[in-house]
Short mmCIF file of C-alpha atoms and ligand atoms in Angstrom, two decimals:
data_model
loop_
_atom_site.label_atom_id
_atom_site.label_comp_id
_atom_site.label_asym_id
_atom_site.label_seq_id
_atom_site.Cartn_x
_atom_site.Cartn_y
_atom_site.Cartn_z
CA MET A 201 -86.12 -76.94 -31.90
CA LYS A 202 -85.69 -74.25 -29.41
CA ASP A 203 -84.80 -70.83 -30.43
CA ILE A 204 -81.40 -69.19 -29.44
CA ILE A 205 -80.90 -65.88 -28.73
CA ILE A 206 -77.54 -63.85 -29.49
CA LEU A 207 -77.05 -60.75 -27.60
CA GLY A 208 -74.30 -59.27 -30.47
CA ILE A 209 -72.05 -56.59 -29.47
CA GLU A 210 -69.90 -54.54 -31.21
CA SER A 211 -67.14 -51.31 -31.03
CA SER A 212 -64.49 -51.84 -33.43
CA CYS A 213 -64.04 -48.83 -34.92
CA ASP A 214 -66.47 -45.36 -33.85
CA GLU A 215 -69.90 -46.96 -33.25
CA THR A 216 -71.35 -48.14 -29.78
CA SER A 217 -73.62 -50.70 -31.05
CA ALA A 218 -75.47 -54.23 -29.19
CA ALA A 219 -78.46 -56.11 -30.80
CA VAL A 220 -80.67 -58.57 -30.10
CA VAL A 221 -80.72 -61.55 -32.83
CA LYS A 222 -83.37 -64.74 -33.14
CA ASN A 223 -81.66 -68.00 -34.81
CA GLY A 224 -79.04 -65.74 -36.62
CA ARG A 225 -81.33 -64.29 -38.94
CA GLN A 226 -84.68 -62.44 -36.89
CA VAL A 227 -83.54 -58.82 -35.63
CA LEU A 228 -84.96 -58.11 -32.62
CA SER A 229 -83.10 -54.71 -31.95
CA ASN A 230 -80.04 -52.69 -33.27
CA VAL A 231 -79.49 -49.99 -31.18
CA ILE A 232 -76.32 -48.29 -32.94
CA SER A 233 -74.70 -44.75 -31.49
CA SER A 234 -72.50 -43.61 -34.32
CA GLN A 235 -69.41 -41.08 -32.63
CA VAL A 236 -69.68 -39.29 -36.50
CA SER A 237 -70.26 -35.98 -35.12
CA LEU A 238 -67.59 -35.96 -32.52
CA HIS A 239 -64.86 -37.15 -35.16
CA GLN A 240 -65.38 -35.22 -37.73
CA LYS A 241 -64.10 -32.29 -36.79
CA TYR A 242 -61.23 -33.60 -37.14
CA GLY A 243 -61.37 -35.62 -40.32
CA GLY A 244 -61.30 -39.15 -39.29
CA VAL A 245 -61.32 -41.19 -36.38
CA VAL A 246 -59.56 -40.29 -32.87
CA PRO A 247 -58.81 -43.48 -31.18
CA GLU A 248 -58.30 -42.05 -27.72
CA ILE A 249 -61.64 -40.72 -28.43
CA ALA A 250 -63.30 -43.65 -29.77
CA SER A 251 -62.69 -45.25 -26.80
CA ARG A 252 -63.53 -43.02 -24.30
CA LYS A 253 -66.89 -42.36 -25.83
CA HIS A 254 -67.47 -46.48 -26.03
CA VAL A 255 -66.47 -47.07 -22.29
CA GLU A 256 -69.83 -44.21 -22.04
CA LEU A 257 -72.38 -45.66 -23.96
CA ILE A 258 -71.49 -49.45 -23.61
CA MET A 259 -73.92 -50.16 -20.98
CA PRO A 260 -76.75 -47.57 -22.04
CA VAL A 261 -76.57 -49.45 -25.46
CA ILE A 262 -76.80 -53.13 -24.75
CA HIS A 263 -79.53 -52.46 -21.83
CA GLN A 264 -81.24 -50.25 -24.80
CA GLY A 265 -80.57 -53.25 -27.00
CA LEU A 266 -82.17 -55.32 -24.41
CA GLU A 267 -85.66 -53.61 -23.63
CA GLU A 268 -86.05 -52.69 -27.17
CA ALA A 269 -86.25 -56.63 -27.84
CA GLY A 270 -88.07 -57.45 -24.45
CA ILE A 271 -85.44 -59.54 -23.48
CA THR A 272 -83.89 -60.08 -20.16
CA PHE A 273 -80.27 -60.67 -19.83
CA ASP A 274 -81.97 -64.40 -18.64
CA GLN A 275 -83.49 -65.37 -22.18
CA ILE A 276 -79.88 -65.02 -24.06
CA ASP A 277 -78.35 -68.24 -25.11
CA ALA A 278 -74.81 -66.43 -25.81
CA ILE A 279 -73.35 -63.17 -26.44
CA GLY A 280 -71.22 -62.57 -29.18
CA VAL A 281 -68.53 -59.62 -29.17
CA THR A 282 -66.35 -58.25 -31.29
CA TYR A 283 -63.00 -58.77 -30.98
CA GLY A 284 -60.64 -57.89 -33.79
CA PRO A 285 -59.44 -56.19 -36.52
CA GLY A 286 -59.80 -52.42 -34.88
CA LEU A 287 -58.70 -49.86 -32.92
CA VAL A 288 -57.47 -51.73 -29.89
CA GLY A 289 -58.51 -49.20 -27.01
CA ALA A 290 -62.28 -48.99 -28.89
CA LEU A 291 -62.65 -53.45 -29.17
CA LEU A 292 -61.42 -53.71 -25.53
CA VAL A 293 -64.42 -51.73 -23.76
CA GLY A 294 -67.07 -53.97 -26.11
CA LEU A 295 -64.83 -57.28 -25.10
CA SER A 296 -64.94 -56.27 -21.26
CA ALA A 297 -68.51 -55.86 -21.51
CA ALA A 298 -69.16 -58.82 -23.31
CA LYS A 299 -66.71 -60.60 -21.28
CA ALA A 300 -68.06 -59.49 -17.52
CA LEU A 301 -71.83 -60.33 -18.55
CA ALA A 302 -70.62 -63.95 -19.48
CA PHE A 303 -68.86 -63.95 -16.60
CA ALA A 304 -71.59 -62.89 -14.21
CA LEU A 305 -74.55 -64.05 -16.09
CA ASP A 306 -73.01 -67.55 -16.52
CA LYS A 307 -73.26 -67.18 -20.82
CA PRO A 308 -71.02 -68.59 -23.76
CA LEU A 309 -69.22 -66.16 -24.85
CA VAL A 310 -68.48 -66.03 -29.11
CA GLY A 311 -65.63 -63.37 -30.37
CA VAL A 312 -66.21 -62.40 -33.89
CA HIS A 313 -63.91 -61.60 -36.33
CA HIS A 314 -65.70 -58.04 -36.95
CA ILE A 315 -65.57 -58.97 -41.45
CA GLU A 316 -67.62 -62.18 -40.73
CA GLY A 317 -70.01 -60.55 -39.29
CA HIS A 318 -69.77 -57.22 -42.28
CA ILE A 319 -70.90 -60.92 -44.16
CA ALA A 320 -73.36 -62.12 -41.97
CA ALA A 321 -75.29 -58.88 -42.25
CA ASN A 322 -76.81 -60.75 -45.86
CA TYR A 323 -78.50 -63.46 -44.15
CA ILE A 324 -79.82 -61.35 -42.11
CA GLU A 325 -81.39 -59.32 -44.97
CA HIS A 326 -81.72 -62.57 -47.38
CA SER A 327 -83.61 -65.59 -45.17
CA GLN A 328 -82.85 -67.75 -47.90
CA LEU A 329 -78.86 -66.95 -48.40
CA GLU A 330 -76.40 -70.13 -47.53
CA PRO A 331 -72.81 -70.41 -48.36
CA PRO A 332 -71.06 -70.80 -50.50
CA PHE A 333 -71.29 -67.60 -52.28
CA VAL A 334 -68.37 -64.87 -53.21
CA CYS A 335 -68.97 -61.25 -50.94
CA LEU A 336 -66.73 -58.22 -51.76
CA VAL A 337 -66.22 -56.56 -47.87
CA ALA A 338 -65.40 -53.48 -49.00
CA SER A 339 -65.44 -50.72 -45.88
CA GLY A 340 -63.47 -48.15 -44.14
CA GLY A 341 -60.33 -50.80 -42.95
CA HIS A 342 -60.86 -53.47 -45.14
CA SER A 343 -61.85 -54.49 -48.89
CA HIS A 344 -61.70 -58.27 -49.46
CA ILE A 345 -62.83 -60.81 -52.21
CA VAL A 346 -63.98 -63.54 -49.78
CA TYR A 347 -64.95 -66.29 -50.45
CA VAL A 348 -67.48 -67.97 -48.25
CA GLU A 349 -67.30 -72.17 -48.33
CA ASP A 350 -69.24 -72.40 -45.51
CA TYR A 351 -70.04 -70.53 -42.54
CA ASP A 352 -67.83 -70.42 -40.52
CA ARG A 353 -65.28 -70.94 -43.73
CA PHE A 354 -63.74 -67.99 -45.75
CA GLU A 355 -60.82 -67.42 -48.38
CA ILE A 356 -59.64 -64.51 -48.61
CA MET A 357 -59.42 -64.21 -52.62
CA GLY A 358 -57.97 -60.71 -53.00
CA LYS A 359 -58.14 -57.90 -50.95
CA THR A 360 -56.05 -54.17 -51.13
CA ARG A 361 -52.75 -53.87 -51.15
CA ASP A 362 -52.53 -50.18 -49.71
CA ASP A 363 -55.79 -47.76 -49.31
CA ALA A 364 -58.74 -49.86 -48.40
CA ALA A 365 -62.14 -48.61 -50.98
CA GLY A 366 -63.56 -46.64 -48.13
CA GLU A 367 -60.32 -44.88 -46.54
CA ALA A 368 -60.13 -43.82 -50.53
CA PHE A 369 -63.79 -42.36 -50.52
CA ASP A 370 -62.85 -40.40 -47.40
CA LYS A 371 -59.21 -39.16 -48.44
CA VAL A 372 -60.67 -37.95 -51.60
CA ALA A 373 -63.60 -36.13 -49.87
CA ARG A 374 -61.53 -34.70 -47.58
CA ALA A 375 -59.22 -32.98 -50.10
CA VAL A 376 -62.37 -31.67 -52.25
CA GLY A 377 -63.46 -30.16 -49.19
CA LEU A 378 -66.51 -32.50 -48.65
CA GLY A 379 -66.06 -33.33 -44.75
CA TYR A 380 -66.09 -36.73 -43.01
CA PRO A 381 -67.45 -39.58 -43.73
CA GLY A 382 -66.50 -39.26 -47.33
CA GLY A 383 -68.47 -41.99 -48.82
CA PRO A 384 -72.38 -41.16 -48.75
CA LEU A 385 -71.06 -37.80 -49.72
CA ILE A 386 -68.89 -38.82 -52.52
CA ASP A 387 -72.37 -40.90 -53.04
CA LYS A 388 -74.25 -37.81 -53.37
CA ALA A 389 -72.52 -35.37 -55.13
CA ALA A 390 -71.59 -37.50 -57.78
CA LYS A 391 -75.14 -38.39 -58.95
CA THR A 392 -75.01 -34.46 -60.34
CA GLY A 393 -71.08 -35.24 -62.25
CA ASN A 394 -70.17 -36.74 -65.27
CA SER A 395 -68.06 -40.29 -64.38
CA LYS A 396 -66.41 -39.52 -67.99
CA ALA A 397 -65.25 -36.45 -67.36
CA ILE A 398 -61.23 -37.25 -65.88
CA ALA A 399 -59.69 -40.26 -67.20
CA PHE A 400 -58.37 -42.10 -63.86
CA PRO A 401 -56.49 -45.48 -63.64
CA ARG A 402 -57.84 -48.68 -62.50
CA VAL A 403 -55.70 -50.65 -61.69
CA VAL A 404 -55.41 -54.21 -62.78
CA PHE A 405 -52.90 -56.97 -62.06
CA LYS A 406 -51.17 -58.67 -64.38
CA ASP A 407 -50.44 -61.71 -62.42
CA GLY A 408 -54.29 -62.29 -62.50
CA SER A 409 -54.38 -61.47 -59.17
CA LEU A 410 -57.88 -60.09 -57.85
CA ASP A 411 -55.79 -57.85 -55.26
CA PHE A 412 -57.06 -54.18 -55.09
CA SER A 413 -54.65 -50.48 -55.45
CA PHE A 414 -56.13 -47.48 -54.50
CA SER A 415 -53.25 -44.95 -53.36
CA GLY A 416 -52.14 -44.48 -57.15
CA LEU A 417 -55.87 -43.37 -58.03
CA LYS A 418 -55.88 -41.15 -54.66
CA THR A 419 -53.00 -39.43 -56.14
CA ALA A 420 -54.20 -39.11 -59.82
CA VAL A 421 -56.91 -37.14 -57.62
CA LEU A 422 -54.91 -35.28 -55.36
CA ASN A 423 -52.57 -34.40 -58.58
CA TYR A 424 -55.38 -33.46 -61.08
CA LEU A 425 -56.73 -31.28 -58.23
CA ASN A 426 -53.26 -29.67 -57.62
CA THR A 427 -52.76 -29.20 -61.30
CA MET A 428 -56.11 -27.51 -61.86
CA GLU A 429 -55.12 -24.94 -58.80
CA GLN A 430 -52.20 -23.57 -60.16
CA LYS A 431 -53.30 -23.38 -63.68
CA GLY A 432 -56.03 -21.39 -61.96
CA GLU A 433 -58.75 -23.20 -62.87
CA LYS A 434 -62.16 -24.15 -61.99
CA TYR A 435 -63.16 -27.59 -61.46
CA SER A 436 -66.45 -29.84 -60.79
CA VAL A 437 -66.30 -30.77 -57.72
CA GLU A 438 -68.85 -33.64 -58.76
CA ASP A 439 -67.55 -34.22 -62.37
CA VAL A 440 -63.91 -35.50 -59.77
CA CYS A 441 -66.82 -37.01 -57.49
CA ALA A 442 -68.46 -39.19 -60.10
CA SER A 443 -64.80 -39.98 -62.12
CA PHE A 444 -63.09 -41.13 -58.63
CA GLN A 445 -66.19 -43.62 -57.57
CA ALA A 446 -66.87 -44.75 -61.10
CA ALA A 447 -63.11 -45.78 -61.18
CA VAL A 448 -63.57 -47.29 -57.80
CA VAL A 449 -66.43 -49.02 -58.79
CA ASP A 450 -65.42 -50.50 -61.95
CA VAL A 451 -62.70 -52.59 -60.46
CA LEU A 452 -64.25 -53.59 -57.48
CA THR A 453 -67.05 -55.12 -59.24
CA ASP A 454 -64.86 -56.55 -62.26
CA ASN A 455 -62.99 -58.70 -59.11
CA LEU A 456 -65.84 -59.61 -57.59
CA ILE A 457 -67.15 -60.86 -60.60
CA ALA A 458 -64.06 -62.59 -61.63
CA ALA A 459 -63.75 -64.36 -58.67
CA ALA A 460 -67.48 -66.09 -58.84
CA GLN A 461 -66.23 -67.52 -62.21
CA ILE A 462 -62.78 -68.77 -61.09
CA LYS A 463 -65.51 -70.78 -58.11
CA GLY A 464 -68.14 -71.48 -60.28
CA THR A 465 -71.12 -70.10 -57.64
CA ASN A 466 -73.37 -68.04 -59.52
CA LYS A 467 -73.65 -65.85 -56.17
CA VAL A 468 -72.48 -62.42 -55.05
CA ALA A 469 -72.76 -60.70 -52.42
CA LEU A 470 -71.96 -57.01 -50.96
CA ALA A 471 -70.85 -56.23 -47.45
CA GLY A 472 -69.02 -53.14 -45.49
CA GLY A 473 -69.84 -50.19 -45.22
CA VAL A 474 -69.12 -48.71 -49.42
CA ALA A 475 -71.81 -51.48 -50.07
CA ALA A 476 -74.00 -48.29 -49.27
CA ASN A 477 -73.07 -46.63 -52.41
CA SER A 478 -74.93 -46.57 -55.33
CA LEU A 479 -72.84 -46.86 -58.23
CA LEU A 480 -71.67 -49.48 -57.22
CA ARG A 481 -75.04 -51.45 -55.92
CA SER A 482 -75.91 -50.83 -59.52
CA GLU A 483 -73.22 -51.18 -61.73
CA LEU A 484 -72.87 -55.24 -59.80
CA LEU A 485 -76.75 -55.45 -60.32
CA ASN A 486 -75.89 -55.17 -64.03
CA LYS A 487 -72.57 -57.32 -64.15
CA ALA A 488 -74.53 -59.57 -62.26
CA LYS A 489 -77.40 -60.00 -64.25
CA SER A 490 -75.17 -60.14 -67.33
CA HIS A 491 -73.45 -63.05 -66.30
CA GLY A 492 -76.74 -65.22 -64.92
CA PHE A 493 -75.63 -64.40 -61.03
CA GLU A 494 -77.86 -64.23 -58.07
CA PHE A 495 -77.07 -60.68 -56.61
CA TYR A 496 -77.52 -60.25 -52.66
CA TYR A 497 -76.70 -56.94 -50.08
CA PRO A 498 -78.05 -55.48 -46.90
CA LYS A 499 -79.79 -52.16 -46.30
CA PRO A 500 -77.39 -49.57 -45.71
CA VAL A 501 -78.26 -49.66 -41.86
CA LEU A 502 -76.18 -53.46 -42.19
CA CYS A 503 -73.49 -52.34 -44.27
CA THR A 504 -71.77 -49.86 -41.57
CA ASP A 505 -71.06 -51.14 -38.24
CA ASN A 506 -73.64 -52.85 -35.85
CA ALA A 507 -74.30 -55.51 -33.58
CA ALA A 508 -76.91 -57.12 -35.17
CA MET A 509 -74.44 -58.65 -38.13
CA ILE A 510 -72.08 -59.55 -35.35
CA ALA A 511 -75.09 -61.45 -33.80
CA ALA A 512 -75.38 -63.36 -36.42
CA ALA A 513 -72.30 -64.26 -37.45
CA ALA A 514 -72.07 -65.74 -33.72
CA TYR A 515 -75.08 -67.60 -34.34
CA TYR A 516 -73.36 -69.84 -36.74
CA GLU A 517 -70.20 -70.53 -35.00
CA PHE A 518 -71.61 -71.12 -31.70
CA ILE A 519 -74.37 -73.37 -33.23
CA LYS A 520 -71.07 -75.56 -34.07
CA GLY A 521 -69.95 -75.57 -30.93
CA LYS A 522 -67.11 -72.73 -31.11
CA THR A 523 -67.97 -70.73 -28.24
CA SER A 524 -64.33 -68.43 -26.54
CA ASP A 525 -63.05 -68.83 -23.00
CA LEU A 526 -62.65 -65.17 -21.08
CA TYR A 527 -59.20 -65.25 -21.82
CA LEU A 528 -59.96 -63.38 -24.66
CA ASN A 529 -58.51 -60.82 -25.99
CA ALA A 530 -58.61 -58.09 -28.69
CA VAL A 531 -56.72 -58.14 -31.79
CA PRO A 532 -56.31 -55.39 -34.09
CA GLY A 533 -54.56 -56.98 -36.69
CA LEU A 534 -57.32 -60.61 -36.27
CA LYS A 535 -56.88 -62.49 -40.09
CA LEU A 536 -60.08 -63.18 -41.54
CA GLY A 537 -59.99 -67.87 -40.68
CA GLU A 538 -57.95 -67.40 -37.20
CA ARG A 539 -59.59 -68.17 -34.28
O1 LIG B 68 -68.24 -51.21 -42.52
P1 LIG B 68 -68.29 -49.42 -41.95
O2 LIG B 68 -68.72 -49.03 -41.28
O3 LIG B 68 -66.61 -49.51 -41.01
C1 LIG B 68 -65.53 -49.91 -40.84
O4 LIG B 68 -65.23 -51.09 -40.93
O5 LIG B 68 -64.92 -49.20 -41.37
O6 LIG B 68 -67.29 -48.27 -42.98
C2 LIG B 68 -67.25 -47.12 -43.10
C3 LIG B 68 -66.31 -46.57 -44.85
C4 LIG B 68 -66.04 -45.46 -44.37
O7 LIG B 68 -64.86 -45.54 -45.08
C5 LIG B 68 -67.81 -44.94 -45.22
O8 LIG B 68 -67.00 -43.56 -46.28
C6 LIG B 68 -67.31 -45.76 -46.07
O9 LIG B 68 -68.11 -47.04 -45.56
N1 LIG B 68 -69.42 -45.70 -46.63
C7 LIG B 68 -69.12 -45.27 -48.05
C8 LIG B 68 -70.88 -45.26 -48.27
N2 LIG B 68 -71.07 -44.91 -47.14
C9 LIG B 68 -70.77 -45.57 -46.27
N3 LIG B 68 -68.92 -45.17 -49.22
C10 LIG B 68 -69.10 -45.26 -50.57
N4 LIG B 68 -70.27 -44.69 -50.75
C11 LIG B 68 -71.56 -45.00 -49.94
N5 LIG B 68 -72.76 -44.41 -49.42
ZN1 LIG B 69 -66.63 -52.55 -40.55
#
């Protein structure tokens, strides 16, 4: 069979990325230009700044992606691009570049759901992994438990009712003065903290729902910090981080294991920026082992936003003939499974 080469483009948040992926699993290049340092001083992503930076970077990043892969535009079989969910101005930059290239080169365009991309990062990392499996997608914008029935068929089994897991990490990090993005900083600080020092709440819904809620946990952390400050007592940032992280990881892992049991699958996977969290990985490894489940997760660079995962997801849409026309628009609130 002829090799299928996909150019992937991602610009939904604060990473401008272009990648070339062969047959959905083999990464020939994955160029990621992060804007983290630009947004750091504001403590979060500023949409307008993100869009402007994407405009500057998108074509150089695409050219670098091709160059590093040793591929010319003619050798591409299709262009895969994130069209939602995400920041509308940011999405539009990658999407407009993808549409312009598709039109100029007369190549098929494949619109990709960002979460579908995160899930597909696992196909790159694990060449043998095939659906069905359950996957926890936890990032700055999402916390979803997804049943991946097939490469292009998804069922959301649970999701956050308020803050996303990554958002909670970022907000707590800011509150304890660690900076942005909070996830990796909390992960690091927690390593020397005591996870049992403070009993933060774990929200489990009584109706058996696999949904999450992190806003109560975030408030509990803020209340703890305020109380300590009012009493003039010192607190340990490391203990707060470790106790907060353990509370998040407990519910994420318990609900994912429950989802696998409901679906009768023995495969569980992680995806999204929070999947880079070291406690989440080790806890899930333990829980998966004790249930006899296989556990899959991508390496950190494939967990956070990148275009290789978008190209991988685009491949599975493309081989099923699912391409998009040039009227494809950015959909900031795109739901998984919608086209
Ligand atoms: O997937 P991603 O790059 O962007 C979105 O689609 O949102 O995820 C970024 C999120 C941020 O909230 C960041 O704090 C979190 O992932 N994150 C982590 C870790 N590394 C990144 N959270 C916990 N532990 C980590 N090691
Ligand atoms: Zn993401």
